[in-house]
Amino acid sequence: MDDAIISSPANPHIKTLIALRTRRTRSERAECLVEGHAEVDLALRAGIAPIALYHCPELYPQTGSPGSPTELLHAARERGATVVRLTRAAFEKAAYRQGPDGILAVVPALNAGLDALILGERPLVIVAQGVEKPGNLGAMLRTADAAGVSALIAADPVTDWGNPNVVRASKGTVFAVQVATATTEATLGWLADAGIPLLATTPAAEQRYDEIDYRGPVAIAVGAERTGLDAAALTAATYRVSIPMHGLVDSLNVATTMALVTFEAVRQRRQTW
């Protein structure tokens, strides 16, 4: 069956795609956007079933993209997605990136709660409290995927997992990592009930991050860019650690902090494998 074709940038489908850039519409429709060959390919490989896939052959990249456009369209159709072809003008209106590559999908929103998380015997959990910048959340997701963490929890989040800039910065790994959203209070209670010690990162801590034994269950917590972790998280923490600074600044970017501490945990755990 030939794909439906949309040529007008004023088409209602295009208006809906544009509206999904806003958190309110994502919440109301329980949907989010995934733009780009690489990101859509990773989402499909992670088991996501798209609701719809929009494509524009005129904009396909010539080389360098994982999964050919034909393969992506076939995989989306197999999972029940509506596949729609857009003209260049219509696609460029719908796309939120500069220089789009002709692939844009609508997928179910990532709104899982803590109860949906499935953990193993030695969970390595990341808690991101109040992190504001989508780029930082995206970078943390890439680290979480690379390190094989059990889950990444957004506690009292300022943005949502479906924010297009989070999806883009994560390179699609937001669909490969178990993610959840909760209040700080609920997160701390859930960790306590699960018997997972909380490790809080803070410049004020005297203990170094590499002096802790990470080989058992642990949740690594990082806080908002400007204020760090709040008093509730610091009080609930079993450990408080810092990263030694040898220059004028007293701390690192939140995503960098998370990466350093997470890979220290991974390094130690490899010694027990």
Coordinates of C-alpha atoms in Angstrom, one line a residue:
M1 CA 0.0 0.0 0.0
D2 CA 1.3 3.4 -0.9
D3 CA 1.9 5.9 1.9
A4 CA -0.5 8.8 2.3
I5 CA 1.1 12.0 1.1
I6 CA 0.9 15.4 2.9
S7 CA 2.1 18.4 0.8
S8 CA 0.7 21.4 2.8
P9 CA 2.6 22.8 5.8
A10 CA -0.8 23.9 7.1
N11 CA -2.1 20.3 7.3
P12 CA -3.6 19.3 10.7
H13 CA -1.0 16.6 11.0
I14 CA 1.8 19.1 10.7
K15 CA 0.1 21.3 13.3
T16 CA 0.0 18.4 15.7
L17 CA 3.6 17.6 15.2
I18 CA 4.5 21.2 15.9
A19 CA 2.3 21.2 19.0
L20 CA 4.1 18.1 20.4
R21 CA 7.1 20.3 21.0
T22 CA 5.3 21.6 24.0
R23 CA 5.1 19.7 27.3
R24 CA 1.4 20.4 27.6
T25 CA 0.5 18.7 24.3
R26 CA 2.9 15.8 25.1
S27 CA 1.1 15.3 28.4
E28 CA -2.4 15.6 26.9
R29 CA -1.8 13.2 24.0
A30 CA 0.7 10.9 25.9
E31 CA 2.9 11.1 22.9
C32 CA 6.4 12.5 22.0
L33 CA 8.5 13.1 19.0
V34 CA 11.6 11.3 17.8
E35 CA 13.5 13.0 14.9
G36 CA 16.4 11.6 12.9
H37 CA 17.4 8.3 11.4
A38 CA 19.8 7.4 14.2
E39 CA 17.3 8.2 17.0
V40 CA 14.4 6.4 15.3
D41 CA 16.5 3.4 14.6
L42 CA 17.6 3.1 18.2
A43 CA 14.1 3.5 19.4
L44 CA 13.0 0.7 17.1
R45 CA 15.9 -1.5 18.3
A46 CA 14.9 -0.8 21.9
G47 CA 11.4 -2.2 21.2
I48 CA 9.4 1.0 20.8
A49 CA 6.3 0.7 18.6
P50 CA 5.8 4.1 16.9
I51 CA 2.3 5.5 16.5
A52 CA 3.2 7.2 13.2
L53 CA 6.3 7.7 11.1
Y54 CA 6.7 10.7 8.8
H55 CA 9.3 10.7 6.1
C56 CA 10.6 12.8 3.2
P57 CA 12.8 11.0 0.7
E58 CA 14.2 14.3 -0.6
L59 CA 15.9 14.9 2.8
Y60 CA 17.3 11.4 3.3
P61 CA 21.1 11.5 4.0
Q62 CA 23.3 9.8 1.4
T63 CA 25.5 8.0 3.9
G64 CA 26.3 7.5 7.5
S65 CA 22.9 6.7 9.0
P66 CA 22.2 3.4 10.8
G67 CA 19.4 1.5 9.2
S68 CA 18.3 2.5 5.7
P69 CA 15.2 4.5 5.4
T70 CA 13.5 1.5 3.7
E71 CA 14.4 -0.6 6.7
L72 CA 13.1 1.9 9.2
L73 CA 9.8 2.3 7.3
H74 CA 9.4 -1.5 7.1
A75 CA 10.1 -1.9 10.8
A76 CA 7.6 0.9 11.7
R77 CA 4.9 -0.7 9.5
E78 CA 5.4 -4.1 11.1
R79 CA 4.7 -2.6 14.5
G80 CA 1.5 -1.0 13.4
A81 CA 2.6 2.5 12.7
T82 CA 0.9 4.8 10.3
V83 CA 3.5 5.8 7.7
V84 CA 3.0 9.2 6.0
R85 CA 5.1 10.8 3.3
L86 CA 5.7 14.5 3.5
T87 CA 6.9 16.9 0.8
R88 CA 10.0 18.8 1.6
A89 CA 8.1 22.0 2.6
A90 CA 5.8 20.1 4.9
F91 CA 8.6 18.1 6.6
E92 CA 10.7 21.2 7.1
K93 CA 7.7 22.9 8.8
A94 CA 7.2 19.9 11.1
A95 CA 10.9 19.3 11.9
Y96 CA 12.3 21.0 15.0
R97 CA 15.9 20.5 13.9
Q98 CA 17.9 22.6 11.5
G99 CA 18.9 20.4 8.6
P100 CA 16.4 17.5 9.1
D101 CA 17.2 14.1 7.6
G102 CA 13.7 13.2 6.5
I103 CA 12.7 10.8 9.4
L104 CA 10.3 11.8 12.2
A105 CA 8.3 9.5 14.4
V106 CA 5.6 9.9 17.0
V107 CA 5.9 7.4 19.9
P108 CA 4.1 6.8 23.2
A109 CA 5.2 9.1 26.0
L110 CA 7.7 7.9 28.5
N111 CA 5.8 8.4 31.7
A112 CA 6.5 5.3 33.8
G113 CA 6.5 5.5 37.5
L114 CA 8.8 3.8 40.0
D115 CA 6.6 0.7 40.3
A116 CA 7.3 0.0 36.6
L117 CA 11.0 -0.4 37.1
I118 CA 12.5 -3.9 37.0
L119 CA 15.8 -4.2 38.9
G120 CA 18.3 -7.0 39.2
E121 CA 20.2 -8.3 42.2
R122 CA 22.7 -5.5 42.3
P123 CA 21.0 -2.5 40.9
L124 CA 22.9 0.6 39.9
V125 CA 20.4 3.4 39.9
I126 CA 20.8 7.1 39.0
V127 CA 18.7 9.8 40.6
A128 CA 18.6 13.2 38.8
Q129 CA 16.9 15.7 41.2
G130 CA 15.6 18.8 39.6
V131 CA 18.0 18.8 36.6
E132 CA 16.8 21.6 34.4
K133 CA 18.7 21.5 31.1
P134 CA 17.5 19.0 28.5
G135 CA 21.1 18.7 27.2
N136 CA 22.3 17.5 30.6
L137 CA 19.5 14.9 30.9
G138 CA 20.4 13.7 27.4
A139 CA 24.1 13.4 28.3
M140 CA 23.2 11.5 31.4
L141 CA 21.0 9.1 29.4
R142 CA 23.9 8.4 27.1
T143 CA 26.2 7.7 30.1
A144 CA 23.5 5.5 31.6
D145 CA 23.2 3.4 28.5
A146 CA 26.9 3.1 28.0
A147 CA 27.4 2.1 31.6
G148 CA 24.5 -0.4 31.7
V149 CA 22.8 1.3 34.7
S150 CA 19.6 -0.3 36.0
A151 CA 17.4 2.8 35.9
L152 CA 17.5 6.6 35.7
I153 CA 14.9 8.4 37.8
A154 CA 14.0 12.1 37.4
A155 CA 13.0 13.3 40.8
D156 CA 11.0 16.5 40.8
P157 CA 11.9 17.1 37.2
V158 CA 11.8 20.5 35.5
T159 CA 11.5 18.9 32.1
D160 CA 10.1 15.6 30.8
W161 CA 11.7 12.6 29.1
G162 CA 9.8 13.4 25.9
N163 CA 11.3 16.9 25.5
P164 CA 12.6 16.9 21.9
N165 CA 15.9 18.3 23.1
V166 CA 16.3 15.5 25.7
V167 CA 15.6 12.9 23.0
R168 CA 18.1 14.5 20.6
A169 CA 20.8 15.0 23.2
S170 CA 20.4 11.4 24.3
K171 CA 20.9 10.2 20.7
G172 CA 17.8 8.1 21.3
T173 CA 19.1 6.3 24.4
V174 CA 16.1 7.6 26.4
F175 CA 14.3 4.6 24.8
A176 CA 17.1 2.1 25.7
V177 CA 17.4 3.0 29.4
Q178 CA 14.7 2.3 32.1
V179 CA 13.5 5.8 33.1
A180 CA 10.9 6.9 35.6
T181 CA 9.6 10.1 37.0
A182 CA 8.6 10.8 40.7
T183 CA 8.8 13.2 43.5
T184 CA 11.8 13.3 45.7
E185 CA 9.8 12.0 48.6
A186 CA 8.5 9.1 46.6
T187 CA 11.9 8.3 45.3
L188 CA 13.6 8.3 48.7
G189 CA 10.8 6.1 50.1
W190 CA 11.1 3.7 47.1
L191 CA 14.9 3.4 47.5
A192 CA 14.5 2.7 51.2
D193 CA 11.8 0.0 50.7
A194 CA 14.0 -1.6 48.0
G195 CA 17.1 -1.6 50.4
I196 CA 19.1 0.5 48.0
P197 CA 21.6 2.9 49.7
L198 CA 21.6 6.4 48.5
L199 CA 24.9 8.1 47.6
A200 CA 24.7 11.9 47.3
T201 CA 27.2 13.9 45.3
T202 CA 27.9 17.3 46.8
P203 CA 31.0 19.6 46.8
A204 CA 30.7 20.0 50.6
A205 CA 31.4 16.3 51.3
E206 CA 34.7 15.3 52.7
Q207 CA 34.8 11.8 51.4
R208 CA 36.0 11.2 47.9
Y209 CA 33.7 9.5 45.4
D210 CA 36.4 6.8 44.7
E211 CA 36.6 5.8 48.4
I212 CA 33.2 4.1 48.4
D213 CA 32.4 0.5 47.7
Y214 CA 30.0 0.4 44.8
R215 CA 29.8 -3.3 44.3
G216 CA 26.5 -3.8 46.0
P217 CA 23.1 -2.1 45.3
V218 CA 23.5 1.7 45.1
A219 CA 21.7 4.8 43.9
I220 CA 23.9 7.7 42.8
A221 CA 22.1 11.1 43.2
V222 CA 23.0 14.3 41.4
G223 CA 21.2 17.6 41.8
A224 CA 20.1 20.6 40.0
E225 CA 22.7 22.7 38.0
R226 CA 22.6 25.7 40.3
T227 CA 21.6 24.4 43.7
G228 CA 22.6 20.7 43.8
L229 CA 20.8 18.2 45.9
D230 CA 18.2 19.5 48.4
A231 CA 18.3 18.9 52.2
A232 CA 15.9 16.0 52.0
A233 CA 18.2 14.0 49.6
L234 CA 21.3 14.9 51.5
T235 CA 19.8 13.9 54.8
A236 CA 18.5 10.6 53.5
A237 CA 21.9 9.7 51.9
T238 CA 23.9 6.8 53.3
Y239 CA 27.0 8.3 51.7
R240 CA 27.9 11.9 50.7
V241 CA 30.8 12.2 48.3
S242 CA 32.7 14.8 46.4
I243 CA 35.0 14.9 43.4
P244 CA 38.4 16.5 44.2
M245 CA 38.8 19.9 42.5
H246 CA 42.3 21.3 41.7
G247 CA 41.4 24.5 40.0
L248 CA 39.2 27.5 40.9
V249 CA 35.8 25.9 40.4
D250 CA 34.2 23.9 43.2
S251 CA 32.2 21.4 41.1
L252 CA 31.7 19.9 37.7
N253 CA 28.8 19.9 35.3
V254 CA 26.0 17.7 36.6
A255 CA 26.2 15.3 33.7
T256 CA 30.0 15.0 34.0
T257 CA 29.7 14.4 37.7
M258 CA 27.2 11.6 37.1
A259 CA 29.5 10.1 34.5
L260 CA 32.6 10.0 36.7
V261 CA 30.8 8.5 39.7
T262 CA 28.9 6.0 37.6
F263 CA 32.0 4.7 35.8
E264 CA 33.8 4.4 39.1
A265 CA 31.0 2.1 40.1
V266 CA 31.3 0.2 36.8
R267 CA 35.0 -0.2 37.3
Q268 CA 34.6 -1.7 40.8
R269 CA 31.9 -4.0 39.7
R270 CA 34.0 -5.4 36.8
Q271 CA 36.4 -6.7 39.4
T272 CA 33.7 -8.9 40.8
W273 CA 32.5 -10.3 37.5

